[in-house]
Tab-separated table of N, CA and C in Angstrom:
chain	number	residue	atom	x	y	z
J	736	ALA	N	-26.451	-14.337	26.151
J	736	ALA	CA	-27.299	-15.489	26.333
J	736	ALA	C	-28.719	-15.193	25.910
J	737	LEU	N	-29.171	-13.949	26.055
J	737	LEU	CA	-30.538	-13.604	25.690
J	737	LEU	C	-30.639	-13.003	24.296
J	738	PHE	N	-29.539	-12.866	23.593
J	738	PHE	CA	-29.548	-12.286	22.253
J	738	PHE	C	-30.457	-13.049	21.293
J	739	PRO	N	-30.359	-14.364	21.187
J	739	PRO	CA	-31.240	-15.078	20.255
J	739	PRO	C	-32.711	-14.985	20.649
J	740	LEU	N	-32.991	-14.991	21.937
J	740	LEU	CA	-34.380	-14.952	22.381
J	740	LEU	C	-35.027	-13.601	22.107
J	741	SER	N	-34.262	-12.524	22.165
J	741	SER	CA	-34.831	-11.198	21.947
J	741	SER	C	-35.185	-10.950	20.489
J	742	LEU	N	-34.531	-11.614	19.570
J	742	LEU	CA	-34.792	-11.403	18.142
J	742	LEU	C	-35.520	-12.563	17.482
J	743	ALA	N	-35.873	-13.573	18.220
J	743	ALA	CA	-36.462	-14.777	17.631
J	743	ALA	C	-37.779	-14.489	16.932
J	744	GLU	N	-38.638	-13.661	17.506
J	744	GLU	CA	-39.928	-13.386	16.884
J	744	GLU	C	-39.777	-12.544	15.631
J	745	GLU	N	-38.856	-11.598	15.627
J	745	GLU	CA	-38.700	-10.702	14.485
J	745	GLU	C	-38.003	-11.376	13.308
J	746	LEU	N	-36.994	-12.186	13.555
J	746	LEU	CA	-36.191	-12.760	12.480
J	746	LEU	C	-36.597	-14.175	12.100
J	747	GLY	N	-37.224	-14.886	12.981
J	747	GLY	CA	-37.667	-16.244	12.666
J	747	GLY	C	-36.497	-17.175	12.414
J	748	TRP	N	-36.540	-17.863	11.270
J	748	TRP	CA	-35.503	-18.855	10.963
J	748	TRP	C	-34.150	-18.216	10.660
J	749	LEU	N	-34.099	-16.918	10.344
J	749	LEU	CA	-32.810	-16.253	10.096
J	749	LEU	C	-31.965	-16.143	11.365
J	750	MET	N	-32.606	-16.340	12.497
J	750	MET	CA	-31.868	-16.263	13.760
J	750	MET	C	-30.821	-17.363	13.869
J	751	ILE	N	-31.044	-18.494	13.229
J	751	ILE	CA	-30.088	-19.611	13.304
J	751	ILE	C	-28.754	-19.244	12.653
J	752	PRO	N	-28.727	-18.774	11.372
J	752	PRO	CA	-27.416	-18.407	10.810
J	752	PRO	C	-26.782	-17.192	11.489
J	753	ILE	N	-27.606	-16.254	11.945
J	753	ILE	CA	-27.051	-15.090	12.639
J	753	ILE	C	-26.390	-15.524	13.940
J	754	ASN	N	-27.060	-16.394	14.661
J	754	ASN	CA	-26.499	-16.907	15.912
J	754	ASN	C	-25.217	-17.703	15.647
J	755	LEU	N	-25.185	-18.460	14.564
J	755	LEU	CA	-23.994	-19.225	14.200
J	755	LEU	C	-22.822	-18.292	13.889
J	756	ILE	N	-23.084	-17.219	13.158
J	756	ILE	CA	-22.026	-16.262	12.821
J	756	ILE	C	-21.480	-15.593	14.082
J	757	VAL	N	-22.377	-15.222	14.994
J	757	VAL	CA	-21.937	-14.595	16.246
J	757	VAL	C	-21.096	-15.572	17.065
J	758	CYS	N	-21.516	-16.832	17.123
J	758	CYS	CA	-20.755	-17.839	17.879
J	758	CYS	C	-19.383	-18.078	17.267
J	759	ILE	N	-19.307	-18.132	15.943
J	759	ILE	CA	-18.017	-18.321	15.272
J	759	ILE	C	-17.104	-17.123	15.531
J	760	ALA	N	-17.670	-15.910	15.504
J	760	ALA	CA	-16.864	-14.717	15.772
J	760	ALA	C	-16.274	-14.766	17.179
J	761	PHE	N	-17.082	-15.144	18.172
J	761	PHE	CA	-16.563	-15.240	19.535
J	761	PHE	C	-15.520	-16.348	19.663
J	762	ALA	N	-15.718	-17.455	18.972
J	762	ALA	CA	-14.741	-18.543	19.026
J	762	ALA	C	-13.415	-18.110	18.401
J	763	LEU	N	-13.478	-17.368	17.287
J	763	LEU	CA	-12.250	-16.892	16.647
J	763	LEU	C	-11.521	-15.877	17.528
J	764	ILE	N	-12.263	-14.997	18.175
J	764	ILE	CA	-11.639	-14.032	19.082
J	764	ILE	C	-10.954	-14.761	20.234
J	765	SER	N	-11.603	-15.786	20.747
J	765	SER	CA	-11.010	-16.573	21.828
J	765	SER	C	-9.742	-17.282	21.362
J	766	GLU	N	-9.752	-17.823	20.155
J	766	GLU	CA	-8.580	-18.523	19.627
J	766	GLU	C	-7.420	-17.557	19.398
J	767	VAL	N	-7.703	-16.378	18.872
J	767	VAL	CA	-6.654	-15.375	18.673
J	767	VAL	C	-6.047	-14.978	20.014
J	768	GLY	N	-6.877	-14.810	21.026
J	768	GLY	CA	-6.370	-14.491	22.359
J	768	GLY	C	-5.501	-15.593	22.921
J	769	ARG	N	-5.884	-16.851	22.683
J	769	ARG	CA	-5.092	-17.977	23.173
J	769	ARG	C	-3.729	-18.014	22.496
J	770	VAL	N	-3.700	-17.757	21.193
J	770	VAL	CA	-2.431	-17.778	20.459
J	770	VAL	C	-1.540	-16.620	20.902
J	771	LEU	N	-2.124	-15.453	21.124
J	771	LEU	CA	-1.332	-14.291	21.516
J	771	LEU	C	-0.837	-14.366	22.955
J	772	GLU	N	-1.447	-15.213	23.777
J	772	GLU	CA	-0.997	-15.370	25.161
J	772	GLU	C	0.414	-15.938	25.246
J	773	ASP	N	0.777	-16.799	24.328
J	773	ASP	CA	2.064	-17.493	24.388
J	773	ASP	C	2.786	-17.365	23.047
J	774	PRO	N	3.467	-16.237	22.800
J	774	PRO	CA	4.117	-16.049	21.506
J	774	PRO	C	5.434	-16.810	21.359
J	775	PHE	N	5.906	-17.453	22.423
J	775	PHE	CA	7.212	-18.094	22.391
J	775	PHE	C	7.106	-19.599	22.193
J	776	THR	N	6.232	-20.034	21.312
J	776	THR	CA	6.070	-21.460	21.035
J	776	THR	C	7.004	-21.877	19.907
J	777	MET	N	7.058	-23.159	19.649
J	777	MET	CA	7.889	-23.675	18.556
J	777	MET	C	7.059	-23.946	17.303
J	778	PHE	N	5.884	-23.351	17.204
J	778	PHE	CA	5.054	-23.512	16.022
J	778	PHE	C	5.471	-22.506	14.966
J	779	PHE	N	4.864	-22.602	13.788
J	779	PHE	CA	5.248	-21.742	12.673
J	779	PHE	C	4.996	-20.258	12.978
J	780	ASN	N	4.061	-19.945	13.855
J	780	ASN	CA	3.767	-18.549	14.152
J	780	ASN	C	4.433	-18.059	15.435
J	781	GLY	N	5.319	-18.855	15.997
J	781	GLY	CA	6.029	-18.461	17.212
J	781	GLY	C	7.228	-17.581	16.882
J	782	LEU	N	7.694	-16.869	17.879
J	782	LEU	CA	8.874	-16.029	17.689
J	782	LEU	C	10.131	-16.897	17.706
J	783	PRO	N	11.032	-16.710	16.740
J	783	PRO	CA	12.251	-17.526	16.687
J	783	PRO	C	13.308	-17.021	17.667
J	784	LEU	N	13.069	-17.229	18.947
J	784	LEU	CA	13.968	-16.683	19.962
J	784	LEU	C	15.364	-17.277	19.900
J	785	SER	N	15.467	-18.563	19.592
J	785	SER	CA	16.804	-19.161	19.523
J	785	SER	C	17.609	-18.551	18.381
J	786	ALA	N	16.967	-18.295	17.256
J	786	ALA	CA	17.673	-17.683	16.130
J	786	ALA	C	18.053	-16.240	16.440
J	787	ILE	N	17.157	-15.523	17.092
J	787	ILE	CA	17.448	-14.131	17.440
J	787	ILE	C	18.594	-14.055	18.448
J	788	SER	N	18.549	-14.896	19.477
J	788	SER	CA	19.613	-14.853	20.487
J	788	SER	C	20.948	-15.322	19.914
J	789	LEU	N	20.917	-16.305	19.011
J	789	LEU	CA	22.160	-16.758	18.381
J	789	LEU	C	22.746	-15.652	17.503
J	790	MET	N	21.885	-14.925	16.784
J	790	MET	CA	22.368	-13.837	15.943
J	790	MET	C	22.990	-12.734	16.799
J	791	ILE	N	22.388	-12.435	17.937
J	791	ILE	CA	22.956	-11.435	18.845
J	791	ILE	C	24.307	-11.910	19.373
J	792	GLU	N	24.397	-13.193	19.725
J	792	GLU	CA	25.662	-13.742	20.227
J	792	GLU	C	26.753	-13.671	19.161
J	793	VAL	N	26.434	-14.072	17.933
J	793	VAL	CA	27.427	-14.056	16.855
J	793	VAL	C	27.872	-12.627	16.572
J	794	ASN	N	26.922	-11.693	16.521
J	794	ASN	CA	27.287	-10.300	16.262
J	794	ASN	C	28.163	-9.732	17.375
J	795	ALA	N	27.843	-10.053	18.625
J	795	ALA	CA	28.654	-9.559	19.744
J	795	ALA	C	30.054	-10.161	19.704
J	796	ARG	N	30.145	-11.449	19.393
J	796	ARG	CA	31.464	-12.094	19.340
J	796	ARG	C	32.285	-11.574	18.157
J	797	GLN	N	31.619	-11.243	17.038
J	797	GLN	CA	32.338	-10.655	15.906
J	797	GLN	C	32.902	-9.286	16.282
J	798	ARG	N	32.109	-8.496	17.004
J	798	ARG	CA	32.564	-7.164	17.409
J	798	ARG	C	33.741	-7.249	18.379
J	799	LEU	N	33.809	-8.361	19.134
J	799	LEU	CA	34.932	-8.552	20.053
J	799	LEU	C	36.155	-9.124	19.346
J	800	GLY	N	36.007	-9.480	18.073
J	800	GLY	CA	37.136	-9.959	17.298
J	800	GLY	C	37.352	-11.455	17.344
J	801	GLU	N	36.408	-12.211	17.853
J	801	GLU	CA	36.562	-13.667	17.902
J	801	GLU	C	36.370	-14.255	16.510
J	802	THR	N	37.067	-15.365	16.274
J	802	THR	CA	36.944	-16.034	14.974
J	802	THR	C	36.229	-17.374	15.082
J	803	ASP	N	36.189	-17.955	16.259
J	803	ASP	CA	35.513	-19.241	16.458
J	803	ASP	C	34.038	-18.975	16.784
J	804	LEU	N	33.226	-18.809	15.726
J	804	LEU	CA	31.824	-18.440	15.898
J	804	LEU	C	30.909	-19.626	15.610
J	805	PRO	N	29.790	-19.734	16.315
J	805	PRO	CA	28.833	-20.800	16.007
J	805	PRO	C	28.151	-20.515	14.668
J	806	PRO	N	27.721	-21.562	13.977
J	806	PRO	CA	27.059	-21.332	12.682
J	806	PRO	C	25.694	-20.675	12.875
J	807	MET	N	25.331	-19.824	11.931
J	807	MET	CA	24.031	-19.156	11.978
J	807	MET	C	22.935	-20.150	11.610
J	808	LEU	N	21.773	-19.992	12.207
J	808	LEU	CA	20.631	-20.838	11.867
J	808	LEU	C	20.067	-20.425	10.514
J	809	THR	N	19.619	-21.403	9.753
J	809	THR	CA	18.999	-21.130	8.458
J	809	THR	C	17.566	-21.661	8.474
J	810	PRO	N	16.697	-21.091	7.665
J	810	PRO	CA	15.313	-21.571	7.623
J	810	PRO	C	15.228	-23.005	7.118
J	811	ASP	N	14.217	-23.733	7.602
J	811	ASP	CA	14.016	-25.103	7.131
J	811	ASP	C	13.278	-25.085	5.791
J	812	SER	N	12.819	-26.236	5.326
J	812	SER	CA	12.190	-26.342	4.009
J	812	SER	C	10.886	-25.553	3.920
J	813	ARG	N	10.250	-25.299	5.062
J	813	ARG	CA	9.005	-24.526	5.069
J	813	ARG	C	9.257	-23.034	5.248
J	814	GLY	N	10.513	-22.643	5.403
J	814	GLY	CA	10.856	-21.244	5.594
J	814	GLY	C	10.775	-20.788	7.034
J	815	VAL	N	10.712	-21.749	7.967
J	815	VAL	CA	10.594	-21.417	9.380
J	815	VAL	C	11.986	-21.354	9.991
J	816	LEU	N	12.286	-20.267	10.661
J	816	LEU	CA	13.590	-20.059	11.294
J	816	LEU	C	13.435	-20.300	12.782
J	817	MET	N	13.793	-21.487	13.247
J	817	MET	CA	13.646	-21.821	14.673
J	817	MET	C	14.932	-22.360	15.220
């Protein structure tokens, strides 16, 4: 909170872009933390848990010799496997 005030006399008008860059950096760090808090979303950057669990199920059922297997999930037009 006192960062801009401590450098205001020395930097003058340059304090405005420096303060803006620092604020953007903190906002980006906050956004990255928010995204990393919940990795199991259905957005493009979420973990494809349904595809992973289905693949584990199909592989386990194949090893047991079953033939009636559910179809594997394929990526959509954007390449997202959900």
